[in-house]
Amino acid sequence: MNPTRYNKRWLSSVMMTMALALLLAACAPTQEAPSSQPATDSTTQQQTTDSSATTSGEQTTYPLTIKDATGQSFTFKEAPKRIVSISPAETEALFAIGLDQQIVGVSEYDDYPQQVSTKAKIGGISEPDVEAIVALNPDIVFTGISSSEELVKKLRASGITIFKTTPKTVDDVISNIQLYGQITNHQAQAKQVTDHMQEQVQMVKNAVSSVKAADKKNVYIEFSPGWTVGKGEFMDELITLAGGINIAGDNEGWYEINEENIVAADPDVILYSKESVDSKTNQSLDQIIRARSGWDKIKAIKTDQVFGLDDDLVSRPGPRVTDGLVEIAHALYPDLVKQ
């Protein structure tokens, strides 16, 4: 995706990185970092099938060998003591499983939970400050979809040990949180988080299961002026899980819309980003959508089924993404799904 600017949150940075990929502190005492080496394949992150990488109950047994989404293999000799995150979604996940004391640095776009304000800032998402990261002496740096593989390679070339994930589904997000719990020996805390997420998913599925195929709402979603999302991204999956049909689902990934095609598709519901504002006109996305030529004929606008979403809940593949699912499902079927 290629939005026109960074807004006050991290979302625009994430989308710009996606487009480029598709189209995209004081020094602390030295801690022993996990060793990493290139893997022979480039599959998504997985635990190496090695007896040394097993877990016992809810305690991790070290050494633990894991691959990340780039195919890089990491061996953790112990739980990381100093962690840096350059992704708001990963930061939320790490805090959610109780790693406040271990987190020493976050990106300047990290704004949740409140404790992030006490952490050292290591710059932006697409161009973090390498020197600031090195100065924090992290055992591991975590990042997700907000960082391109090119950036990861650059940071690794600077001697930074960086672990990347690329979640595309809600199940991927849940698996990554479980993985962070395993790496950090916070498995019990991770299970609490993921159990709640799975309960929310099941609640929504149960609530919308009575909606017949012919009655499913056709949905259009816009998260930056003139851009929508198709299949292959977790935001598309959220619409599907919520019992809707994404009218942009015939295409893949983030892409620029054809306004006439949206009018022709005549969605029942329009979802948009509450935070997105046009940098030139200072108009909100809601204002932009409603003012487009011919869009007043769209069913969603005629019936006032146009809903702003909390950007962070539905755009960050972290522990609150299932809160975003509930928000979307409530917008589509308020009588079936309560918030």
Coordinates of C-alpha atoms in Angstrom, one line a residue:
M1 CA 0.0 0.0 0.0
N2 CA 1.2 3.5 -0.6
P3 CA -0.6 6.0 1.6
T4 CA 0.4 9.7 1.2
R5 CA 1.8 10.3 4.7
Y6 CA 2.6 9.1 8.1
N7 CA -0.2 9.9 10.6
K8 CA 0.2 10.1 14.4
R9 CA 0.1 6.4 14.7
W10 CA 2.2 3.7 13.2
L11 CA -0.4 2.5 10.6
S12 CA 0.7 4.5 7.7
S13 CA 4.3 3.3 8.2
V14 CA 3.1 -0.3 8.2
M15 CA 1.1 0.1 5.0
M16 CA 3.9 1.9 3.2
T17 CA 6.3 -0.9 4.1
M18 CA 3.8 -3.4 2.8
A19 CA 3.5 -1.5 -0.5
L20 CA 7.2 -1.4 -0.9
A21 CA 7.5 -5.1 -0.3
L22 CA 4.6 -6.0 -2.5
L23 CA 4.7 -3.4 -5.2
L24 CA 6.5 -3.3 0.4
A25 CA 20.1 5.0 26.6
A26 CA 22.9 3.8 28.4
C27 CA 25.0 0.8 27.5
A28 CA 24.1 -2.2 29.8
P29 CA 26.4 -5.0 30.9
T30 CA 26.9 -7.5 28.1
Q31 CA 24.4 -10.3 28.0
E32 CA 25.0 -13.4 25.9
A33 CA 22.8 -13.2 22.8
P34 CA 21.2 -16.1 21.0
S35 CA 23.3 -17.5 18.2
S36 CA 21.8 -17.3 14.8
Q37 CA 22.7 -18.8 11.5
P38 CA 21.0 -19.0 8.0
A39 CA 18.6 -21.9 7.7
T40 CA 18.5 -24.2 4.7
D41 CA 14.9 -23.3 3.9
S42 CA 12.9 -20.1 4.1
T43 CA 9.7 -21.4 5.7
T44 CA 7.7 -19.6 8.3
Q45 CA 9.0 -19.6 11.9
Q46 CA 8.9 -23.1 13.4
Q47 CA 10.5 -25.0 16.2
T48 CA 13.4 -27.2 15.2
T49 CA 12.6 -30.8 15.9
D50 CA 15.4 -31.3 18.3
S51 CA 15.3 -32.8 21.7
S52 CA 17.0 -29.7 23.1
A53 CA 14.1 -27.6 21.9
T54 CA 11.4 -29.4 23.9
T55 CA 9.2 -27.9 26.6
S56 CA 8.2 -29.4 29.8
G57 CA 4.7 -28.3 31.0
E58 CA 4.7 -24.5 30.9
Q59 CA 8.5 -24.2 31.3
T60 CA 10.8 -23.8 28.4
T61 CA 13.8 -26.1 28.2
Y62 CA 16.9 -24.5 26.8
P63 CA 18.7 -24.5 24.5
L64 CA 15.8 -23.8 22.2
T65 CA 16.2 -23.6 18.5
I66 CA 13.6 -21.7 16.4
K67 CA 13.4 -20.4 12.8
D68 CA 11.8 -17.1 12.1
A69 CA 9.8 -16.1 9.0
T70 CA 12.9 -15.3 7.0
G71 CA 14.2 -18.8 7.5
Q72 CA 16.9 -17.7 9.9
S73 CA 17.7 -20.2 12.7
F74 CA 18.1 -19.0 16.3
T75 CA 19.4 -20.9 19.3
F76 CA 18.3 -19.4 22.6
K77 CA 20.6 -20.7 25.4
E78 CA 18.4 -19.0 28.0
A79 CA 15.4 -16.7 28.2
P80 CA 16.3 -13.3 26.7
K81 CA 17.0 -10.7 29.4
R82 CA 17.1 -7.6 27.2
I83 CA 14.5 -7.2 24.4
V84 CA 14.0 -4.5 21.8
S85 CA 10.8 -4.4 19.6
I86 CA 10.6 -2.3 16.4
S87 CA 6.9 -3.3 15.8
P88 CA 3.9 -1.9 17.7
A89 CA 2.1 -5.3 17.3
E90 CA 5.1 -7.2 18.7
T91 CA 5.5 -4.7 21.5
E92 CA 1.8 -5.2 22.5
A93 CA 2.3 -9.0 22.4
L94 CA 5.5 -8.9 24.5
F95 CA 3.9 -6.6 27.1
A96 CA 0.7 -8.8 27.2
I97 CA 2.7 -11.8 28.2
G98 CA 4.4 -10.0 31.1
L99 CA 7.8 -8.9 29.7
D100 CA 7.8 -5.3 30.9
Q101 CA 11.0 -5.8 32.8
Q102 CA 12.8 -7.4 29.8
I103 CA 11.8 -4.8 27.2
V104 CA 14.4 -2.1 27.0
G105 CA 13.6 -0.3 23.7
V106 CA 10.6 0.2 21.4
S107 CA 9.9 2.2 18.2
E108 CA 8.6 5.8 18.3
Y109 CA 5.3 4.6 17.0
D110 CA 4.7 2.3 19.9
D111 CA 1.9 3.7 22.1
Y112 CA 0.3 0.8 23.9
P113 CA 0.3 -0.2 26.6
Q114 CA 1.0 2.8 28.7
Q115 CA 4.3 1.4 30.0
V116 CA 5.9 1.9 26.6
S117 CA 6.3 5.6 27.5
T118 CA 9.0 4.6 30.0
K119 CA 11.1 2.7 27.4
A120 CA 13.9 4.0 25.3
K121 CA 12.9 4.9 21.7
I122 CA 15.0 3.5 18.8
G123 CA 13.5 5.5 16.0
G124 CA 11.0 4.7 13.3
I125 CA 9.7 1.5 12.0
S126 CA 11.1 1.5 8.4
E127 CA 14.3 3.3 9.4
P128 CA 15.2 2.5 13.1
D129 CA 18.3 4.0 14.7
V130 CA 20.9 1.3 14.4
E131 CA 23.2 3.0 16.9
A132 CA 20.4 3.3 19.4
I133 CA 19.6 -0.4 19.1
V134 CA 23.2 -1.4 19.5
A135 CA 23.6 0.9 22.5
L136 CA 20.8 -1.0 24.3
N137 CA 22.7 -4.2 24.0
P138 CA 19.6 -6.4 23.3
D139 CA 19.7 -10.2 23.4
I140 CA 17.1 -10.2 20.7
V141 CA 15.2 -7.7 18.6
F142 CA 11.6 -8.6 17.5
T143 CA 9.8 -7.3 14.5
G144 CA 6.8 -8.3 12.4
I145 CA 5.0 -7.2 9.2
S146 CA 6.0 -3.6 9.8
S147 CA 9.6 -4.3 8.8
S148 CA 10.6 -5.4 5.3
E149 CA 13.0 -8.3 4.9
E150 CA 15.5 -5.8 3.3
L151 CA 15.5 -3.9 6.6
V152 CA 16.0 -7.1 8.5
K153 CA 19.0 -7.9 6.3
K154 CA 20.4 -4.5 6.9
L155 CA 20.1 -4.7 10.6
R156 CA 21.7 -8.2 10.7
A157 CA 24.6 -6.9 8.6
S158 CA 25.1 -4.3 11.5
G159 CA 25.4 -7.2 13.9
I160 CA 21.9 -7.0 15.4
T161 CA 20.1 -10.3 16.2
I162 CA 16.6 -9.7 14.8
F163 CA 13.7 -12.2 14.8
K164 CA 10.9 -11.5 12.3
T165 CA 7.4 -12.8 11.9
T166 CA 4.9 -12.3 9.1
P167 CA 1.4 -13.1 10.3
K168 CA -1.2 -13.3 7.7
T169 CA -4.1 -14.8 9.7
V170 CA -5.5 -14.5 13.2
D171 CA -4.1 -18.1 13.8
D172 CA -0.7 -16.8 12.8
V173 CA -1.0 -14.0 15.4
I174 CA -2.0 -16.5 18.1
S175 CA 0.8 -18.8 17.1
N176 CA 3.4 -16.0 17.3
I177 CA 2.3 -15.0 20.8
Q178 CA 2.6 -18.6 21.9
L179 CA 6.1 -18.6 20.3
Y180 CA 7.1 -15.5 22.2
G181 CA 6.0 -17.2 25.3
Q182 CA 8.1 -20.2 24.5
I183 CA 11.2 -18.2 23.7
T184 CA 11.0 -16.1 26.8
N185 CA 9.8 -18.8 29.2
H186 CA 6.5 -17.0 29.7
Q187 CA 4.3 -19.8 28.3
A188 CA 1.7 -19.6 31.0
Q189 CA 1.2 -15.9 30.5
A190 CA 1.0 -16.4 26.7
K191 CA -1.6 -19.1 27.1
Q192 CA -3.8 -16.8 29.1
V193 CA -3.6 -14.2 26.3
T194 CA -4.2 -16.7 23.4
D195 CA -7.0 -18.5 25.3
H196 CA -8.9 -15.2 25.5
M197 CA -8.2 -14.5 21.8
Q198 CA -9.5 -17.9 20.8
E199 CA -12.6 -17.4 23.0
Q200 CA -13.4 -14.1 21.2
V201 CA -13.0 -15.8 17.8
Q202 CA -15.3 -18.6 18.7
M203 CA -17.8 -16.2 20.2
V204 CA -18.0 -14.3 16.9
K205 CA -18.2 -17.5 14.8
N206 CA -21.0 -18.8 17.0
A207 CA -22.9 -15.5 16.9
V208 CA -22.8 -15.1 13.1
S209 CA -23.3 -18.8 12.3
S210 CA -27.0 -18.3 11.8
V211 CA -26.5 -15.7 9.0
K212 CA -27.4 -17.4 5.8
A213 CA -25.0 -17.1 2.8
A214 CA -27.6 -15.0 0.9
D215 CA -27.9 -12.6 3.9
K216 CA -24.2 -12.0 4.5
K217 CA -23.3 -8.3 4.3
N218 CA -21.1 -7.1 1.5
V219 CA -18.3 -5.0 3.0
Y220 CA -16.0 -2.3 1.8
I221 CA -13.0 -1.3 4.0
E222 CA -10.7 1.7 3.5
F223 CA -7.8 2.4 5.8
S224 CA -6.0 5.1 3.8
P225 CA -7.5 7.5 1.3
G226 CA -8.2 5.5 -1.9
W227 CA -6.8 2.2 -0.7
T228 CA -8.4 -1.0 0.3
V229 CA -7.3 -4.6 1.1
G230 CA -8.0 -7.9 -0.6
K231 CA -7.4 -11.5 0.2
G232 CA -4.1 -12.8 1.7
E233 CA -4.1 -10.2 4.6
F234 CA -5.5 -10.6 8.1
M235 CA -7.8 -7.6 7.8
D236 CA -9.6 -9.4 5.0
E237 CA -9.9 -12.5 7.2
L238 CA -11.4 -10.4 10.0
I239 CA -14.3 -9.4 7.6
T240 CA -14.8 -13.1 6.7
L241 CA -14.7 -14.3 10.3
A242 CA -17.2 -11.6 11.2
G243 CA -19.7 -13.0 8.7
G244 CA -19.1 -10.5 5.9
I245 CA -18.0 -10.6 2.3
N246 CA -15.1 -8.3 1.4
I247 CA -16.0 -6.8 -2.0
A248 CA -12.3 -6.2 -2.6
G249 CA -11.5 -9.9 -2.0
D250 CA -11.1 -10.8 -5.6
N251 CA -7.7 -9.1 -5.5
E252 CA -4.6 -9.7 -3.3
G253 CA -3.1 -7.5 -0.7
W254 CA -3.4 -3.7 -0.4
Y255 CA -4.3 -1.9 -3.6
E256 CA -5.6 1.4 -4.9
I257 CA -9.3 1.5 -5.6
N258 CA -11.4 2.3 -8.7
E259 CA -14.2 4.5 -7.3
E260 CA -16.7 3.4 -10.0
N261 CA -16.1 -0.2 -9.2
I262 CA -17.0 0.4 -5.5
V263 CA -20.2 2.1 -6.6
A264 CA -21.0 -0.8 -8.8
A265 CA -20.3 -3.3 -6.0
D266 CA -22.8 -1.4 -3.8
P267 CA -21.6 -2.6 -0.4
D268 CA -24.0 -2.9 2.5
V269 CA -21.5 -1.7 5.0
I270 CA -18.4 0.6 4.7
L271 CA -15.7 0.4 7.3
Y272 CA -13.0 3.0 7.6
S273 CA -10.1 4.2 9.7
K274 CA -11.0 6.7 12.4
E275 CA -7.5 8.0 12.5
S276 CA -6.8 8.5 8.8
V277 CA -6.8 12.2 7.7
D278 CA -5.8 13.6 4.3
S279 CA -2.7 15.6 4.7
K280 CA -3.6 18.2 2.0
T281 CA -7.2 18.8 2.8
N282 CA -7.3 17.8 6.5
Q283 CA -10.5 15.9 5.8
S284 CA -11.3 12.8 7.7
L285 CA -11.6 9.5 5.8
D286 CA -15.3 9.5 6.6
Q287 CA -15.7 12.9 5.0
I288 CA -13.7 11.9 1.9
I289 CA -15.8 8.7 1.4
R290 CA -19.2 10.5 1.7
A291 CA -18.1 13.3 -0.7
R292 CA -17.1 11.1 -3.6
S293 CA -19.0 11.6 -6.8
G294 CA -21.8 9.0 -7.1
W295 CA -21.1 7.4 -3.7
D296 CA -24.3 8.8 -2.3
K297 CA -26.0 6.1 -4.3
I298 CA -24.2 3.3 -2.4
K299 CA -26.5 1.3 -0.1
A300 CA -24.1 1.7 2.9
I301 CA -24.2 5.5 2.6
K302 CA -27.9 5.7 1.9
T303 CA -28.7 3.6 5.0
D304 CA -25.9 5.2 7.1
Q305 CA -24.0 1.9 7.6
V306 CA -20.6 3.6 7.6
F307 CA -18.5 2.8 10.6
G308 CA -15.2 4.1 11.9
L309 CA -12.8 1.5 13.3
D310 CA -10.2 1.8 16.0
D311 CA -7.0 1.6 13.8
D312 CA -4.9 -0.2 16.3
L313 CA -7.4 -3.0 17.0
V314 CA -7.8 -4.0 13.4
S315 CA -4.5 -3.1 11.8
R316 CA -2.0 -4.4 14.4
P317 CA -1.6 -8.2 14.3
G318 CA -1.2 -8.4 18.0
P319 CA -3.2 -9.5 21.1
R320 CA -6.0 -7.0 20.5
V321 CA -6.7 -8.0 17.0
T322 CA -9.6 -10.2 18.2
D323 CA -11.0 -7.1 19.9
G324 CA -11.0 -5.7 16.4
L325 CA -12.8 -8.7 15.1
V326 CA -15.5 -8.2 17.7
E327 CA -15.7 -4.5 16.6
I328 CA -16.1 -5.4 13.0
A329 CA -18.7 -8.1 13.7
H330 CA -20.7 -5.7 15.8
A331 CA -20.7 -3.1 13.0
L332 CA -22.0 -5.8 10.6
Y333 CA -24.5 -7.5 12.8
P334 CA -25.2 -5.4 15.9
D335 CA -28.1 -7.6 16.9
L336 CA -26.0 -10.7 17.0
V337 CA -22.6 -9.4 18.3
K338 CA -22.4 -7.2 21.3
Q339 CA -19.4 -5.2 22.4

